PDB file of N, CA and C in Angstrom:
ATOM      1  N   MET A   1      92.282 226.215  55.393  1.00 70.00           N
ATOM      2  CA  MET A   1      93.362 225.656  54.617  1.00 70.00           C
ATOM      3  C   MET A   1      93.801 226.639  53.527  1.00 70.00           C
ATOM      4  N   VAL A   2      92.846 227.292  52.883  1.00 76.00           N
ATOM      5  CA  VAL A   2      93.178 228.266  51.846  1.00 76.00           C
ATOM      6  C   VAL A   2      93.937 229.434  52.456  1.00 76.00           C
ATOM      7  N   ALA A   3      93.510 229.882  53.619  1.00 80.00           N
ATOM      8  CA  ALA A   3      94.183 231.001  54.275  1.00 80.00           C
ATOM      9  C   ALA A   3      95.622 230.640  54.624  1.00 80.00           C
ATOM     10  N   LEU A   4      95.842 229.423  55.092  1.00 77.00           N
ATOM     11  CA  LEU A   4      97.192 228.983  55.428  1.00 77.00           C
ATOM     12  C   LEU A   4      98.074 228.953  54.180  1.00 77.00           C
ATOM     13  N   SER A   5      97.549 228.447  53.080  1.00 76.00           N
ATOM     14  CA  SER A   5      98.309 228.405  51.827  1.00 76.00           C
ATOM     15  C   SER A   5      98.638 229.810  51.338  1.00 76.00           C
ATOM     16  N   ALA A   6      97.669 230.702  51.402  1.00 74.00           N
ATOM     17  CA  ALA A   6      97.883 232.082  50.969  1.00 74.00           C
ATOM     18  C   ALA A   6      98.929 232.759  51.844  1.00 74.00           C
ATOM     19  N   TRP A   7      98.858 232.536  53.144  1.00 76.00           N
ATOM     20  CA  TRP A   7      99.833 233.130  54.066  1.00 76.00           C
ATOM     21  C   TRP A   7     101.232 232.593  53.774  1.00 76.00           C
ATOM     22  N   ALA A   8     101.343 231.277  53.552  1.00 72.00           N
ATOM     23  CA  ALA A   8     102.645 230.666  53.304  1.00 72.00           C
ATOM     24  C   ALA A   8     103.264 231.204  52.017  1.00 72.00           C
ATOM     25  N   MET A   9     102.463 231.362  50.969  1.00 71.00           N
ATOM     26  CA  MET A   9     102.990 231.893  49.710  1.00 71.00           C
ATOM     27  C   MET A   9     103.400 233.352  49.858  1.00 71.00           C
ATOM     28  N   HIS A  10     102.654 234.102  50.654  1.00 73.00           N
ATOM     29  CA  HIS A  10     102.939 235.520  50.837  1.00 73.00           C
ATOM     30  C   HIS A  10     104.209 235.732  51.660  1.00 73.00           C
ATOM     31  N   THR A  11     104.461 234.888  52.645  1.00 74.00           N
ATOM     32  CA  THR A  11     105.600 235.084  53.535  1.00 74.00           C
ATOM     33  C   THR A  11     106.843 234.319  53.101  1.00 74.00           C
ATOM     34  N   ASN A  12     106.774 233.588  52.009  1.00 69.00           N
ATOM     35  CA  ASN A  12     107.931 232.838  51.529  1.00 69.00           C
ATOM     36  C   ASN A  12     109.004 233.818  51.072  1.00 69.00           C
ATOM     37  N   GLU A  13     110.187 233.724  51.661  1.00 68.00           N
ATOM     38  CA  GLU A  13     111.256 234.670  51.346  1.00 68.00           C
ATOM     39  C   GLU A  13     112.018 234.320  50.070  1.00 68.00           C
ATOM     40  N   TYR A  14     111.785 233.152  49.518  1.00 62.00           N
ATOM     41  CA  TYR A  14     112.518 232.718  48.334  1.00 62.00           C
ATOM     42  C   TYR A  14     111.740 233.038  47.068  1.00 62.00           C
ATOM     43  N   ASP A  15     112.434 233.597  46.110  1.00 60.00           N
ATOM     44  CA  ASP A  15     111.836 233.916  44.818  1.00 60.00           C
ATOM     45  C   ASP A  15     112.513 233.040  43.775  1.00 60.00           C
ATOM     46  N   ASN A  16     111.786 232.103  43.211  1.00 60.00           N
ATOM     47  CA  ASN A  16     112.358 231.152  42.264  1.00 60.00           C
ATOM     48  C   ASN A  16     112.255 231.620  40.817  1.00 60.00           C
ATOM     49  N   ALA A  17     112.003 232.872  40.594  1.00 57.00           N
ATOM     50  CA  ALA A  17     111.808 233.365  39.231  1.00 57.00           C
ATOM     51  C   ALA A  17     113.040 233.144  38.356  1.00 57.00           C
ATOM     52  N   SER A  18     114.228 233.313  38.914  1.00 59.00           N
ATOM     53  CA  SER A  18     115.433 233.173  38.105  1.00 59.00           C
ATOM     54  C   SER A  18     116.212 231.906  38.444  1.00 59.00           C
ATOM     55  N   GLN A  19     115.565 230.932  39.000  1.00 62.00           N
ATOM     56  CA  GLN A  19     116.239 229.715  39.423  1.00 62.00           C
ATOM     57  C   GLN A  19     116.911 229.003  38.255  1.00 62.00           C
ATOM     58  N   HIS A  20     116.246 228.943  37.116  1.00 68.00           N
ATOM     59  CA  HIS A  20     116.788 228.237  35.974  1.00 68.00           C
ATOM     60  C   HIS A  20     117.212 229.189  34.862  1.00 68.00           C
ATOM     61  N   GLY A  21     117.387 230.446  35.196  1.00 76.00           N
ATOM     62  CA  GLY A  21     117.760 231.425  34.192  1.00 76.00           C
ATOM     63  C   GLY A  21     119.236 231.344  33.841  1.00 76.00           C
ATOM     64  N   CYS A  22     119.547 231.577  32.601  1.00 82.00           N
ATOM     65  CA  CYS A  22     120.930 231.596  32.135  1.00 82.00           C
ATOM     66  C   CYS A  22     121.032 232.755  31.155  1.00 82.00           C
ATOM     67  N   THR A  23     121.601 233.850  31.600  1.00 84.00           N
ATOM     68  CA  THR A  23     121.706 235.035  30.756  1.00 84.00           C
ATOM     69  C   THR A  23     123.137 235.544  30.770  1.00 84.00           C
ATOM     70  N   GLY A  24     123.406 236.443  29.869  1.00 88.00           N
ATOM     71  CA  GLY A  24     124.715 237.079  29.832  1.00 88.00           C
ATOM     72  C   GLY A  24     125.839 236.099  29.556  1.00 88.00           C
ATOM     73  N   GLU A  25     126.855 236.133  30.398  1.00 91.00           N
ATOM     74  CA  GLU A  25     128.031 235.285  30.222  1.00 91.00           C
ATOM     75  C   GLU A  25     127.680 233.796  30.314  1.00 91.00           C
ATOM     76  N   CYS A  26     126.772 233.453  31.212  1.00 89.00           N
ATOM     77  CA  CYS A  26     126.329 232.063  31.346  1.00 89.00           C
ATOM     78  C   CYS A  26     125.745 231.565  30.030  1.00 89.00           C
ATOM     79  N   TYR A  27     124.884 232.358  29.414  1.00 89.00           N
ATOM     80  CA  TYR A  27     124.258 231.970  28.145  1.00 89.00           C
ATOM     81  C   TYR A  27     125.290 231.839  27.035  1.00 89.00           C
ATOM     82  N   GLU A  28     126.216 232.770  26.971  1.00 92.00           N
ATOM     83  CA  GLU A  28     127.242 232.727  25.923  1.00 92.00           C
ATOM     84  C   GLU A  28     128.114 231.481  26.066  1.00 92.00           C
ATOM     85  N   GLU A  29     128.467 231.109  27.302  1.00 92.00           N
ATOM     86  CA  GLU A  29     129.261 229.896  27.526  1.00 92.00           C
ATOM     87  C   GLU A  29     128.474 228.656  27.115  1.00 92.00           C
ATOM     88  N   TRP A  30     127.194 228.609  27.478  1.00 91.00           N
ATOM     89  CA  TRP A  30     126.347 227.468  27.113  1.00 91.00           C
ATOM     90  C   TRP A  30     126.214 227.364  25.600  1.00 91.00           C
ATOM     91  N   ARG A  31     126.017 228.492  24.950  1.00 92.00           N
ATOM     92  CA  ARG A  31     125.850 228.499  23.493  1.00 92.00           C
ATOM     93  C   ARG A  31     127.134 228.067  22.790  1.00 92.00           C
ATOM     94  N   ALA A  32     128.284 228.501  23.306  1.00 94.00           N
ATOM     95  CA  ALA A  32     129.559 228.094  22.715  1.00 94.00           C
ATOM     96  C   ALA A  32     129.786 226.593  22.894  1.00 94.00           C
ATOM     97  N   ALA A  33     129.351 226.056  24.022  1.00 93.00           N
ATOM     98  CA  ALA A  33     129.557 224.631  24.299  1.00 93.00           C
ATOM     99  C   ALA A  33     128.588 223.738  23.532  1.00 93.00           C
ATOM    100  N   THR A  34     127.353 224.200  23.326  1.00 91.00           N
ATOM    101  CA  THR A  34     126.324 223.338  22.736  1.00 91.00           C
ATOM    102  C   THR A  34     125.918 223.730  21.324  1.00 91.00           C
ATOM    103  N   GLY A  35     126.213 224.939  20.914  1.00 92.00           N
ATOM    104  CA  GLY A  35     125.780 225.414  19.605  1.00 92.00           C
ATOM    105  C   GLY A  35     124.427 226.095  19.650  1.00 92.00           C
ATOM    106  N   GLY A  36     123.794 226.090  20.796  1.00 91.00           N
ATOM    107  CA  GLY A  36     122.496 226.745  20.950  1.00 91.00           C
ATOM    108  C   GLY A  36     121.334 225.806  20.707  1.00 91.00           C
ATOM    109  N   VAL A  37     120.147 226.333  20.869  1.00 92.00           N
ATOM    110  CA  VAL A  37     118.915 225.552  20.773  1.00 92.00           C
ATOM    111  C   VAL A  37     118.734 224.955  19.385  1.00 92.00           C
ATOM    112  N   VAL A  38     119.013 225.728  18.355  1.00 94.00           N
ATOM    113  CA  VAL A  38     118.815 225.251  16.985  1.00 94.00           C
ATOM    114  C   VAL A  38     119.767 224.098  16.681  1.00 94.00           C
ATOM    115  N   ALA A  39     121.017 224.197  17.092  1.00 94.00           N
ATOM    116  CA  ALA A  39     121.985 223.127  16.846  1.00 94.00           C
ATOM    117  C   ALA A  39     121.591 221.853  17.585  1.00 94.00           C
ATOM    118  N   ILE A  40     121.093 221.984  18.802  1.00 94.00           N
ATOM    119  CA  ILE A  40     120.649 220.817  19.569  1.00 94.00           C
ATOM    120  C   ILE A  40     119.467 220.160  18.879  1.00 94.00           C
ATOM    121  N   ALA A  41     118.504 220.953  18.429  1.00 95.00           N
ATOM    122  CA  ALA A  41     117.325 220.409  17.747  1.00 95.00           C
ATOM    123  C   ALA A  41     117.720 219.721  16.441  1.00 95.00           C
ATOM    124  N   GLN A  42     118.638 220.311  15.689  1.00 95.00           N
ATOM    125  CA  GLN A  42     119.090 219.696  14.440  1.00 95.00           C
ATOM    126  C   GLN A  42     119.794 218.369  14.704  1.00 95.00           C
ATOM    127  N   ALA A  43     120.591 218.306  15.756  1.00 94.00           N
ATOM    128  CA  ALA A  43     121.277 217.060  16.101  1.00 94.00           C
ATOM    129  C   ALA A  43     120.273 215.976  16.479  1.00 94.00           C
ATOM    130  N   GLN A  44     119.214 216.349  17.192  1.00 93.00           N
ATOM    131  CA  GLN A  44     118.181 215.383  17.559  1.00 93.00           C
ATOM    132  C   GLN A  44     117.452 214.868  16.318  1.00 93.00           C
ATOM    133  N   VAL A  45     117.154 215.755  15.383  1.00 94.00           N
ATOM    134  CA  VAL A  45     116.475 215.356  14.147  1.00 94.00           C
ATOM    135  C   VAL A  45     117.361 214.406  13.345  1.00 94.00           C
ATOM    136  N   GLU A  46     118.640 214.729  13.230  1.00 94.00           N
ATOM    137  CA  GLU A  46     119.567 213.871  12.489  1.00 94.00           C
ATOM    138  C   GLU A  46     119.707 212.504  13.156  1.00 94.00           C
ATOM    139  N   ALA A  47     119.754 212.480  14.483  1.00 91.00           N
ATOM    140  CA  ALA A  47     119.869 211.206  15.197  1.00 91.00           C
ATOM    141  C   ALA A  47     118.631 210.346  14.969  1.00 91.00           C
ATOM    142  N   ARG A  48     117.451 210.970  14.977  1.00 89.00           N
ATOM    143  CA  ARG A  48     116.216 210.217  14.720  1.00 89.00           C
ATOM    144  C   ARG A  48     116.164 209.710  13.284  1.00 89.00           C
ATOM    145  N   ALA A  49     116.674 210.499  12.349  1.00 91.00           N
ATOM    146  CA  ALA A  49     116.656 210.100  10.939  1.00 91.00           C
ATOM    147  C   ALA A  49     117.563 208.898  10.691  1.00 91.00           C
ATOM    148  N   GLN A  50     118.632 208.781  11.456  1.00 91.00           N
ATOM    149  CA  GLN A  50     119.578 207.682  11.282  1.00 91.00           C
ATOM    150  C   GLN A  50     119.226 206.466  12.133  1.00 91.00           C
ATOM    151  N   ALA A  51     118.294 206.610  13.048  1.00 88.00           N
ATOM    152  CA  ALA A  51     117.945 205.519  13.964  1.00 88.00           C
ATOM    153  C   ALA A  51     117.073 204.481  13.266  1.00 88.00           C
ATOM    154  N   SER A  52     117.208 203.254  13.719  1.00 89.00           N
ATOM    155  CA  SER A  52     116.374 202.173  13.188  1.00 89.00           C
ATOM    156  C   SER A  52     115.005 202.222  13.866  1.00 89.00           C
ATOM    157  N   PRO A  53     114.014 201.550  13.299  1.00 84.00           N
ATOM    158  CA  PRO A  53     112.698 201.516  13.947  1.00 84.00           C
ATOM    159  C   PRO A  53     112.759 200.937  15.362  1.00 84.00           C
ATOM    160  N   GLU A  54     113.650 199.970  15.578  1.00 84.00           N
ATOM    161  CA  GLU A  54     113.794 199.392  16.915  1.00 84.00           C
ATOM    162  C   GLU A  54     114.318 200.426  17.907  1.00 84.00           C
ATOM    163  N   GLU A  55     115.292 201.221  17.471  1.00 84.00           N
ATOM    164  CA  GLU A  55     115.851 202.248  18.347  1.00 84.00           C
ATOM    165  C   GLU A  55     114.816 203.334  18.643  1.00 84.00           C
ATOM    166  N   LEU A  56     114.021 203.681  17.646  1.00 84.00           N
ATOM    167  CA  LEU A  56     112.998 204.706  17.850  1.00 84.00           C
ATOM    168  C   LEU A  56     111.918 204.229  18.812  1.00 84.00           C
ATOM    169  N   GLY A  57     111.589 202.936  18.778  1.00 82.00           N
ATOM    170  CA  GLY A  57     110.538 202.408  19.632  1.00 82.00           C
ATOM    171  C   GLY A  57     111.006 201.952  20.993  1.00 82.00           C
ATOM    172  N   ALA A  58     112.317 201.868  21.208  1.00 78.00           N
ATOM    173  CA  ALA A  58     112.852 201.359  22.473  1.00 78.00           C
ATOM    174  C   ALA A  58     112.334 202.103  23.704  1.00 78.00           C
ATOM    175  N   PRO A  59     112.274 203.432  23.711  1.00 75.00           N
ATOM    176  CA  PRO A  59     111.769 204.111  24.916  1.00 75.00           C
ATOM    177  C   PRO A  59     110.314 203.764  25.230  1.00 75.00           C
ATOM    178  N   LEU A  60     109.542 203.419  24.230  1.00 77.00           N
ATOM    179  CA  LEU A  60     108.133 203.116  24.450  1.00 77.00           C
ATOM    180  C   LEU A  60     107.935 201.763  25.109  1.00 77.00           C
ATOM    181  N   TYR A  61     108.861 200.840  24.874  1.00 73.00           N
ATOM    182  CA  TYR A  61     108.709 199.480  25.382  1.00 73.00           C
ATOM    183  C   TYR A  61     109.695 199.146  26.497  1.00 73.00           C
ATOM    184  N   ALA A  62     110.407 200.119  27.016  1.00 61.00           N
ATOM    185  CA  ALA A  62     111.404 199.860  28.056  1.00 61.00           C
ATOM    186  C   ALA A  62     110.770 199.263  29.304  1.00 61.00           C
ATOM    187  N   GLY A  63     109.542 199.634  29.617  1.00 64.00           N
ATOM    188  CA  GLY A  63     108.876 199.114  30.806  1.00 64.00           C
ATOM    189  C   GLY A  63     108.359 197.706  30.635  1.00 64.00           C
ATOM    190  N   CYS A  64     108.300 197.202  29.420  1.00 57.00           N
ATOM    191  CA  CYS A  64     107.747 195.871  29.155  1.00 57.00           C
ATOM    192  C   CYS A  64     108.801 194.779  29.230  1.00 57.00           C
ATOM    193  N   VAL A  65     110.048 195.145  29.344  1.00 54.00           N
ATOM    194  CA  VAL A  65     111.126 194.144  29.327  1.00 54.00           C
ATOM    195  C   VAL A  65     111.255 193.494  30.674  1.00 54.00           C
TER     196      VAL A  65
END
């Protein structure tokens, strides 16, 4: 079984190293649209600061409803 797994990984023609990569023009477009990682994180912090305790706890109890 180990030999089969090793063979399959060795002969796989697909390289997923850059599957989720966004560089160059792609990154610049994403940054212009979203403001970048820091802007997204700041927006999340501000949203949590303005949320009520019920809103903050809602994801934790969604399965209990």
